[in-house]
Coordinates of C-alpha atoms and ligand atoms in Angstrom, one line a residue:
M1 CA 102.1 57.2 81.5
S2 CA 99.4 55.5 79.4
P3 CA 100.5 52.6 77.2
R4 CA 101.3 53.5 73.6
P5 CA 98.5 52.3 71.3
A6 CA 99.2 49.3 69.1
R7 CA 100.4 49.9 65.5
R8 CA 97.4 49.8 63.1
R9 CA 97.7 47.1 60.4
V10 CA 97.3 49.0 57.1
A11 CA 96.5 47.8 53.6
V12 CA 96.7 50.0 50.4
V13 CA 94.3 49.4 47.6
G14 CA 95.8 50.7 44.4
T15 CA 99.6 51.2 44.1
G16 CA 99.7 54.0 41.5
A17 CA 100.9 57.6 41.6
I18 CA 99.1 59.0 44.7
V19 CA 99.7 55.9 46.9
T20 CA 103.3 55.7 46.0
G21 CA 104.0 59.5 46.1
S22 CA 101.8 60.6 49.0
H23 CA 100.4 57.7 51.1
L24 CA 103.8 55.9 51.4
P25 CA 105.6 58.9 52.9
A26 CA 102.6 59.4 55.2
L27 CA 102.9 55.9 56.5
A28 CA 106.6 56.2 56.9
A29 CA 106.1 59.4 58.9
H30 CA 103.7 57.6 61.2
A31 CA 105.6 54.3 61.4
D32 CA 105.3 54.3 65.2
R33 CA 101.5 54.0 64.8
T34 CA 101.1 52.1 61.5
E35 CA 102.4 49.0 59.8
L36 CA 101.9 48.4 56.1
V37 CA 100.9 44.7 55.8
A38 CA 99.2 44.3 52.4
A39 CA 98.9 45.9 49.0
V40 CA 96.4 45.4 46.2
D41 CA 96.5 46.2 42.5
V42 CA 94.9 44.6 39.5
D43 CA 98.1 45.2 37.6
P44 CA 100.6 42.6 38.8
A45 CA 103.6 44.5 37.4
R46 CA 102.7 47.6 39.4
L47 CA 102.0 45.5 42.5
D48 CA 105.4 43.8 42.3
A49 CA 107.2 47.1 41.7
F50 CA 105.4 48.6 44.7
R51 CA 106.2 45.6 47.0
A52 CA 109.8 45.8 45.9
R53 CA 110.2 49.4 47.0
V54 CA 108.6 49.1 50.5
P55 CA 110.4 47.7 53.5
G56 CA 109.3 44.5 55.1
D57 CA 107.2 41.6 53.8
V58 CA 104.1 43.2 52.4
A59 CA 101.5 40.7 51.2
G60 CA 100.4 41.3 47.6
Y61 CA 96.9 40.7 46.2
T62 CA 95.2 41.4 42.8
S63 CA 91.7 41.6 44.4
A64 CA 90.6 43.8 47.3
G65 CA 88.0 41.2 48.4
A66 CA 90.6 38.5 48.7
M67 CA 92.9 40.8 50.7
L68 CA 90.2 41.8 53.1
D69 CA 89.2 38.2 53.7
A70 CA 92.8 37.0 54.3
V71 CA 94.4 40.0 56.1
R72 CA 91.5 41.7 58.0
P73 CA 93.5 45.0 58.1
D74 CA 92.6 47.8 60.7
L75 CA 92.9 50.6 58.1
V76 CA 92.5 50.6 54.3
L77 CA 94.0 53.4 52.2
V78 CA 92.1 53.5 48.9
G79 CA 94.0 55.1 45.9
T80 CA 92.2 53.6 42.9
P81 CA 90.4 55.4 40.2
P82 CA 87.2 57.2 41.5
S83 CA 84.6 54.8 40.2
L84 CA 86.0 52.1 42.4
H85 CA 85.9 54.1 45.6
R86 CA 82.4 53.4 46.8
E87 CA 82.6 49.6 46.2
Q88 CA 86.0 49.3 47.8
T89 CA 85.2 51.6 50.7
V90 CA 82.0 49.7 51.5
A91 CA 83.8 46.3 51.3
A92 CA 86.5 47.5 53.7
L93 CA 83.9 48.9 56.2
K94 CA 82.0 45.7 56.1
A95 CA 85.3 43.9 56.9
G96 CA 85.5 46.1 60.0
A97 CA 88.3 48.3 58.7
W98 CA 88.6 52.1 58.9
V99 CA 89.1 53.7 55.5
L100 CA 91.0 56.7 54.3
C101 CA 90.0 57.1 50.6
E102 CA 91.3 59.4 48.0
K103 CA 89.1 62.2 46.7
P104 CA 86.5 62.1 45.4
L105 CA 85.2 59.7 48.0
C106 CA 82.6 58.5 45.5
L107 CA 80.7 59.7 42.4
S108 CA 77.4 60.9 43.8
L109 CA 75.4 61.6 46.9
A110 CA 73.6 58.3 46.4
E111 CA 76.9 56.5 46.6
Y112 CA 77.9 58.5 49.6
D113 CA 74.7 57.4 51.4
D114 CA 75.7 53.8 50.7
I115 CA 79.0 54.4 52.4
A116 CA 77.2 56.1 55.4
A117 CA 74.9 53.0 55.7
A118 CA 77.9 50.7 55.7
E119 CA 79.5 52.8 58.4
D120 CA 76.4 52.5 60.5
V121 CA 76.4 48.7 60.2
S122 CA 80.2 48.2 60.8
G123 CA 80.9 50.9 63.4
A124 CA 84.1 51.7 61.4
Y125 CA 84.5 55.1 59.6
A126 CA 85.4 56.3 56.1
S127 CA 87.3 59.6 55.6
V128 CA 88.1 61.3 52.4
I129 CA 91.5 62.7 51.6
F130 CA 91.4 66.5 51.4
Q131 CA 94.9 67.2 52.6
H132 CA 94.6 71.0 52.2
R133 CA 92.4 71.3 55.3
Y134 CA 95.2 69.9 57.4
G135 CA 98.4 71.5 58.7
S136 CA 99.1 74.5 60.8
G137 CA 98.2 77.3 58.4
A138 CA 94.6 76.0 57.7
A139 CA 94.0 75.2 61.4
H140 CA 95.1 78.6 62.4
A141 CA 93.0 80.4 59.8
R142 CA 90.0 78.4 60.7
E143 CA 90.4 79.2 64.4
L144 CA 90.8 82.9 63.7
I145 CA 87.7 83.1 61.5
A146 CA 85.5 80.8 63.7
S147 CA 86.4 82.7 66.9
G148 CA 85.4 86.0 65.3
E149 CA 88.9 87.5 65.8
L150 CA 89.0 88.7 62.2
G151 CA 85.4 90.1 62.2
A152 CA 82.6 88.8 60.1
P153 CA 83.5 87.0 56.8
L154 CA 82.1 89.1 53.9
V155 CA 83.6 88.2 50.5
A156 CA 85.7 85.2 49.4
H157 CA 87.4 84.0 46.2
C158 CA 88.4 80.4 45.7
Q159 CA 90.5 79.8 42.7
T160 CA 91.9 76.5 41.3
T161 CA 93.5 77.6 38.0
W162 CA 95.6 74.6 37.0
H163 CA 96.7 73.2 33.6
R164 CA 96.3 69.7 32.2
D165 CA 97.3 68.7 28.7
A166 CA 95.9 66.1 26.3
A167 CA 98.3 63.4 27.5
Y168 CA 96.8 63.8 31.0
Y169 CA 93.4 63.1 29.6
A170 CA 94.6 60.1 27.5
V171 CA 94.4 58.1 30.7
P172 CA 91.1 56.2 30.1
W173 CA 89.4 56.9 33.5
R174 CA 89.9 60.7 33.3
G175 CA 87.4 63.2 32.0
R176 CA 84.5 60.7 32.0
W177 CA 81.3 60.9 34.1
S178 CA 81.2 57.2 34.8
T179 CA 84.9 56.9 35.9
E180 CA 86.0 60.3 37.2
G181 CA 82.6 61.6 38.1
G182 CA 83.2 65.0 36.4
G183 CA 85.9 67.4 35.3
P184 CA 87.9 69.8 37.4
T185 CA 84.9 70.5 39.7
M186 CA 85.2 66.9 40.9
G187 CA 88.8 66.2 40.4
H188 CA 90.9 69.4 41.0
G189 CA 89.0 72.4 42.4
I190 CA 87.4 70.1 45.0
H191 CA 90.5 70.5 47.2
Q192 CA 90.3 74.2 47.3
Y193 CA 86.5 74.6 47.8
D194 CA 86.7 71.9 50.4
L195 CA 89.0 74.2 52.3
L196 CA 86.7 77.2 51.6
L197 CA 83.8 75.2 53.2
H198 CA 86.0 74.3 56.1
L199 CA 86.8 78.0 56.7
L200 CA 83.3 79.5 56.0
G201 CA 80.9 76.8 57.1
P202 CA 77.6 76.0 55.5
W203 CA 76.4 77.6 52.2
T204 CA 72.8 78.3 51.3
E205 CA 72.7 79.0 47.6
I206 CA 74.8 78.5 44.5
R207 CA 74.7 79.7 40.9
A208 CA 77.1 78.2 38.3
M209 CA 78.3 77.8 34.8
A210 CA 80.5 75.0 33.2
S211 CA 82.0 74.6 29.8
R212 CA 84.2 72.3 27.9
L213 CA 86.5 74.6 25.9
V214 CA 89.6 72.6 25.0
H215 CA 89.7 68.9 26.0
D216 CA 88.3 65.9 24.3
T217 CA 86.4 64.9 27.5
E218 CA 82.8 64.1 28.4
S219 CA 82.8 66.4 31.4
E220 CA 83.7 70.1 31.7
D221 CA 87.2 71.5 31.7
V222 CA 86.2 74.7 33.5
S223 CA 83.5 75.7 35.9
T224 CA 82.7 78.9 37.8
A225 CA 80.2 79.5 40.6
L226 CA 78.7 82.2 42.9
V227 CA 78.0 81.1 46.4
R228 CA 76.1 82.6 49.3
F229 CA 77.0 81.3 52.8
E230 CA 74.8 80.9 55.8
N231 CA 76.8 83.6 57.6
G232 CA 76.0 86.0 54.8
A233 CA 79.3 85.9 53.0
L234 CA 79.4 85.8 49.2
A235 CA 82.1 83.8 47.3
T236 CA 83.3 83.2 43.8
V237 CA 84.7 79.7 42.8
V238 CA 86.7 78.9 39.7
N239 CA 87.7 75.3 38.8
S240 CA 89.9 75.2 35.7
V241 CA 92.4 72.9 34.0
L242 CA 93.0 75.4 31.2
S243 CA 95.2 78.0 33.0
P244 CA 98.8 78.2 31.9
A245 CA 99.9 80.2 35.0
E246 CA 98.9 77.6 37.6
M247 CA 97.8 78.7 41.0
S248 CA 95.6 77.7 43.9
R249 CA 94.3 80.7 45.8
L250 CA 91.9 81.5 48.5
R251 CA 91.0 84.9 49.7
V252 CA 88.6 85.7 52.5
D253 CA 87.8 89.4 53.3
C254 CA 86.5 89.7 56.8
A255 CA 85.5 92.9 58.5
D256 CA 88.8 93.4 60.2
A257 CA 91.3 91.5 57.9
T258 CA 91.9 89.8 54.6
V259 CA 93.2 86.3 54.8
E260 CA 95.0 85.1 51.7
L261 CA 96.5 81.7 50.8
T262 CA 98.5 81.3 47.6
H263 CA 100.1 78.0 46.7
L264 CA 99.8 75.2 44.1
Y265 CA 99.5 71.7 45.4
G266 CA 100.2 72.2 49.1
H267 CA 100.8 75.0 51.6
G268 CA 103.0 75.9 54.6
N269 CA 102.8 78.7 57.1
D270 CA 104.5 81.2 54.7
D271 CA 101.8 80.8 52.1
W272 CA 99.2 82.5 54.4
T273 CA 99.0 86.2 54.9
Y274 CA 96.8 88.4 57.1
T275 CA 96.3 92.1 56.0
P276 CA 94.6 94.2 58.7
A277 CA 91.9 96.7 57.8
R278 CA 93.0 100.3 58.3
H279 CA 91.0 100.6 61.6
V280 CA 92.8 97.7 63.3
A281 CA 95.5 98.5 65.9
P282 CA 99.0 97.1 64.9
G283 CA 99.4 95.1 68.0
R284 CA 96.3 93.1 67.3
A285 CA 97.3 92.2 63.8
A286 CA 100.7 90.9 65.0
A287 CA 99.0 88.2 67.0
W288 CA 97.4 86.8 63.8
R289 CA 100.6 85.5 62.3
T290 CA 100.6 81.7 62.0
P291 CA 102.5 80.1 64.9
A292 CA 106.1 79.2 64.3
A293 CA 105.7 75.4 64.2
D294 CA 105.1 74.7 60.5
V295 CA 103.0 71.7 59.7
P296 CA 102.5 71.7 55.9
S297 CA 99.2 70.5 54.4
S298 CA 99.8 66.9 53.4
H299 CA 98.6 63.3 53.5
T300 CA 101.0 62.9 56.5
A301 CA 99.1 65.6 58.4
Q302 CA 95.7 64.1 57.5
L303 CA 96.7 60.6 58.4
G304 CA 98.0 61.8 61.7
A305 CA 94.6 63.5 62.4
V306 CA 92.8 60.2 61.6
L307 CA 95.1 58.2 63.9
D308 CA 94.6 60.8 66.7
A309 CA 90.8 60.4 66.3
W310 CA 91.2 56.6 66.4
D311 CA 93.3 56.8 69.6
A312 CA 90.7 59.2 71.1
G313 CA 87.8 56.9 70.1
T314 CA 86.1 59.7 68.1
R315 CA 84.8 60.0 64.5
P316 CA 87.8 61.0 62.3
P317 CA 87.9 64.3 60.5
G318 CA 87.0 64.1 56.8
S319 CA 84.2 61.6 57.4
G320 CA 80.4 61.7 57.8
G321 CA 78.8 65.1 57.4
E322 CA 82.1 66.8 56.4
A323 CA 82.6 64.4 53.5
R324 CA 79.0 64.6 52.4
A325 CA 79.0 68.5 52.5
T326 CA 81.8 68.8 50.0
L327 CA 80.2 66.2 47.7
E328 CA 76.8 68.0 48.0
F329 CA 78.6 71.3 47.0
A330 CA 79.9 69.5 43.8
A331 CA 76.4 68.1 43.0
A332 CA 74.8 71.5 43.6
L333 CA 77.4 73.3 41.4
Y334 CA 76.7 70.8 38.5
K335 CA 72.9 71.1 39.0
A336 CA 73.1 74.9 38.9
A337 CA 75.3 74.8 35.8
F338 CA 73.2 72.2 34.0
T339 CA 69.8 73.8 34.8
G340 CA 70.8 77.4 34.7
R341 CA 68.9 77.9 38.0
P342 CA 70.1 78.7 41.6
V343 CA 70.4 75.6 43.8
R344 CA 69.7 75.7 47.5
S345 CA 71.6 73.6 50.1
G346 CA 69.7 70.4 51.0
E347 CA 67.5 70.4 47.9
I348 CA 69.2 67.5 46.1
G349 CA 67.6 64.5 47.8
A350 CA 66.8 60.9 46.6
G351 CA 64.7 61.3 43.4
D352 CA 66.6 64.3 42.2
P353 CA 68.5 63.4 39.1
F354 CA 71.6 65.1 40.5
Y355 CA 71.4 62.8 43.6
S356 CA 72.5 59.8 41.5
A357 CA 75.0 61.4 39.1
M358 CA 76.8 64.6 38.8
H359 CA 75.5 65.0 35.2
G360 CA 71.9 64.7 36.4
G361 CA 71.1 62.1 33.8
H362 CA 72.7 63.9 30.9
P363 CA 76.0 62.1 30.3
D364 CA 75.9 63.3 26.7
W365 CA 75.9 67.0 27.9
A366 CA 78.1 68.9 25.4
P367 CA 79.0 72.3 26.9
T368 CA 81.1 74.0 24.3
G369 CA 80.7 77.5 25.6
R370 CA 82.0 78.6 22.2
P371 CA 80.0 80.8 19.8
Ligands
NAD30 N1 94.9 64.0 47.0 C1 95.5 64.3 45.9 O1 96.1 65.4 45.9 C2 95.4 63.5 44.7 C3 96.3 63.7 43.6 C4 96.2 62.8 42.5 C5 95.3 61.8 42.5 N2 94.4 61.7 43.5 C6 93.3 60.7 43.5 O2 93.9 59.4 43.7 C7 93.2 58.4 43.0 C8 94.2 57.6 42.1 O3 94.8 58.5 41.2 P1 96.3 58.1 40.7 O4 96.8 59.3 40.0 O5 97.2 57.6 41.8 O6 95.9 57.0 39.6 P2 96.9 55.8 39.1 O7 96.2 55.4 37.8 O8 98.3 56.3 39.1 O9 96.7 54.7 40.2 C9 95.6 53.9 40.3 C10 96.0 52.5 40.6 O10 94.8 51.7 40.9 C11 95.0 50.4 40.3 N3 93.7 49.8 40.1 C12 92.8 49.9 39.1 N4 91.7 49.1 39.4 C13 91.9 48.5 40.6 C14 91.2 47.6 41.4 N5 90.0 47.2 41.0 N6 91.7 47.1 42.5 C15 93.0 47.5 42.9 N7 93.7 48.4 42.2 C16 93.2 48.9 41.0 C17 95.7 50.7 39.0 O11 96.3 49.6 38.4 C18 96.7 51.8 39.4 O12 97.9 51.2 39.8 C19 92.1 59.1 42.2 O13 90.9 59.1 42.9 C20 92.6 60.6 42.1 O14 91.6 61.5 42.0 C21 94.5 62.5 44.6

């Protein structure tokens, strides 16, 4: 039997809602492979409260740089507001640590390319948290679609219809281009269209609209898009925080079956259904059911996949081209919405205004959408 790999020394940067609610349980679930050794927060009261609730003697810091110098962790989990992600991810990579950073990984393609350059220098990797790609349901659907078992993908709908109130947007970093990077396109629907891209592969063309209909924000509170994929499939995408009946939904009509996922903030096997086309023999459709072992989508599942990659000596999922593709989709959706023109994959390079910022140089954009 090969020896069990050593436990990775982990630091968290940011001790707010997502780190406490999702990263801590993930670390606990992988306690045989991880050890939380340090926590960073600029808010000393939050830091103290966090350290008091975790087991063991976790060192506390109010600066990520000081923590990296003193602790030299193996893995850094970044859960700060989005405008800090690039700087903290690059610093951790330069200190030789792997990074698992909350979405969005950064605010623009230019910032992503800084992270990629830091990866090249350090040899460490940065992955972005998109927990809905992970777990048994998503893995099974991807395998069925990629293998051709369901026939060619033809039409898809990707719907993030969530609801956020004024109190939610009272948090200063939310709804602003410079701190959140955008509205529900960057902050909410990004999970579901990341999963759409994971299932359908590269896209070629996008047309889009965005509006701010309700909230007192800089960025949009709803966006819609039409997408053409390289495999020929057409898709609709909705990213909304204005929808009282909240739902996350993905539907892919393939030549032989419709795949549907209906959930809110996470899915298990029972949330996936496969409906065969009339011409499909019943025995064939029975084999599509998701296998019995239920691994829900979660930070726990994604952290496990990153640790597996580390043990195998490979680039972790959610890093490199995968991370960039989802950010490029966001940039293209904004460019299409702002310019009113279709945007092609690959066209947003250095020099394009939408390369440096999702608002393409128009932070004062005021999409009312109202007559
Ligand atoms: N994956 C998901 O499902 C999911 C869900 C919610 C939020 N998020 C993402 O998680 C991130 C954090 O969101 P949240 O809701 O936990 O926010 P939060 O405000 O609850 O927590 C952020 C924490 O970062 C700390 N912080 C601020 N500046 C810092 C700095 N320079 N160094 C260290 N700490 C600093 C704050 O004091 C706060 O404790 C965002 O990027 C958000 O989009 C992801």
